[in-house]
């Protein structure tokens, strides 16, 4: 009788141990999913903030160049921001003009105030 009681207790302990491992694995899995979800959410927010900062920097540069000129309309500012952003990311004048439906000369004229300053800096550094 005592042997049976010990066997039942030992069997119960083994079953409880196995259930404990299963529950631990499930809780780790849910915690990992929550961490991954939070990480993805944070990365998306950082990306959006970087995009907003880039737009603010471009707007500041545009505003600085147009300080004496008339205020550009929102549509013109958006087009200039996009062209300036593409130029700063290394797109060629031809690809910028084809993407925005402009001719290359128009793009060069729009970028002239921003590229002239870069040339002045590089000449001063020499």
XYZ file of C-alpha atoms in Angstrom:
126
model
C 0.000 0.000 0.000
C 2.795 2.420 0.895
C 4.533 1.615 -2.390
C 1.429 2.582 -4.330
C 1.075 5.825 -2.477
C 4.707 6.708 -3.219
C 4.276 5.754 -6.890
C 1.131 7.919 -7.175
C 2.863 10.852 -5.478
C 5.941 10.453 -7.682
C 3.757 10.261 -10.817
C 1.845 13.355 -9.733
C 5.116 15.212 -9.168
C 6.347 14.286 -12.661
C 3.048 15.416 -14.243
C 3.133 18.698 -12.326
C 6.754 19.245 -13.375
C 5.851 18.701 -17.035
C 2.878 21.079 -16.744
C 5.149 23.647 -15.125
C 7.574 23.485 -18.071
C 4.690 23.841 -20.550
C 3.252 26.875 -18.737
C 6.691 28.491 -18.516
C 7.257 28.003 -22.244
C 3.848 29.499 -23.029
C 4.428 32.522 -20.806
C 7.875 33.079 -22.336
C 6.314 32.893 -25.774
C 3.677 35.495 -24.926
C 6.267 37.779 -23.308
C 8.486 37.482 -26.388
C 5.536 38.365 -28.617
C 4.745 41.405 -26.498
C 8.378 42.533 -26.630
C 8.490 42.016 -30.394
C 5.235 43.951 -30.846
C 6.556 46.795 -28.696
C 9.826 46.805 -30.614
C 8.056 47.022 -33.977
C 5.797 49.771 -32.682
C 8.785 51.713 -31.385
C 10.644 51.314 -34.683
C 7.612 52.635 -36.586
C 7.393 55.647 -34.285
C 11.122 56.349 -34.665
C 10.783 56.124 -38.450
C 7.880 58.575 -38.416
C 9.816 60.962 -36.170
C 12.847 60.791 -38.476
C 10.583 61.561 -41.421
C 9.067 64.537 -39.605
C 12.510 65.823 -38.601
C 13.717 65.534 -42.204
C 10.658 67.502 -43.378
C 11.249 70.179 -40.738
C 14.914 70.477 -41.726
C 13.974 70.772 -45.383
C 11.298 73.364 -44.578
C 13.804 75.343 -42.524
C 16.282 75.315 -45.389
C 13.587 76.361 -47.858
C 12.402 79.142 -45.548
C 15.939 80.389 -45.072
C 16.403 80.615 -48.843
C 13.077 82.344 -49.369
C 13.449 84.849 -46.557
C 13.289 87.836 -48.896
C 11.015 86.249 -51.479
C 7.283 85.717 -51.480
C 5.910 82.834 -49.444
C 5.602 79.675 -51.532
C 2.241 78.011 -51.695
C 1.820 74.737 -49.844
C 1.856 72.789 -53.097
C 5.068 74.457 -54.296
C 6.674 73.923 -50.896
C 5.740 70.240 -50.969
C 7.192 69.855 -54.469
C 10.372 71.695 -53.480
C 10.665 69.585 -50.316
C 10.350 66.374 -52.321
C 12.887 67.528 -54.924
C 15.343 68.665 -52.257
C 14.916 65.425 -50.316
C 15.547 63.316 -53.412
C 18.597 65.438 -54.275
C 20.032 65.014 -50.768
C 19.495 61.256 -50.993
C 21.602 61.137 -54.156
C 19.033 60.960 -56.956
C 20.154 62.331 -60.305
C 18.565 65.444 -61.799
C 17.080 63.317 -64.600
C 15.418 60.851 -62.228
C 14.070 63.679 -60.059
C 12.640 65.431 -63.104
C 11.031 62.273 -64.500
C 9.479 61.365 -61.138
C 7.973 64.828 -60.672
C 6.983 65.477 -64.291
C 9.360 68.419 -64.735
C 12.131 68.998 -67.208
C 15.713 68.742 -65.905
C 16.318 72.480 -66.333
C 13.394 73.310 -64.013
C 14.758 70.915 -61.393
C 18.222 72.467 -61.668
C 16.729 75.936 -61.255
C 14.789 74.843 -58.168
C 17.901 73.234 -56.657
C 20.276 76.055 -57.616
C 20.087 77.972 -54.306
C 20.723 74.778 -52.334
C 23.530 73.361 -54.472
C 25.314 76.725 -54.786
C 25.763 76.849 -51.026
C 27.309 73.366 -51.039
C 29.729 74.410 -53.777
C 30.692 77.517 -51.804
C 31.433 75.383 -48.752
C 33.547 72.915 -50.695
C 35.525 75.754 -52.332
C 36.138 77.360 -48.940
C 37.410 74.058 -47.543
C 40.093 73.772 -50.229
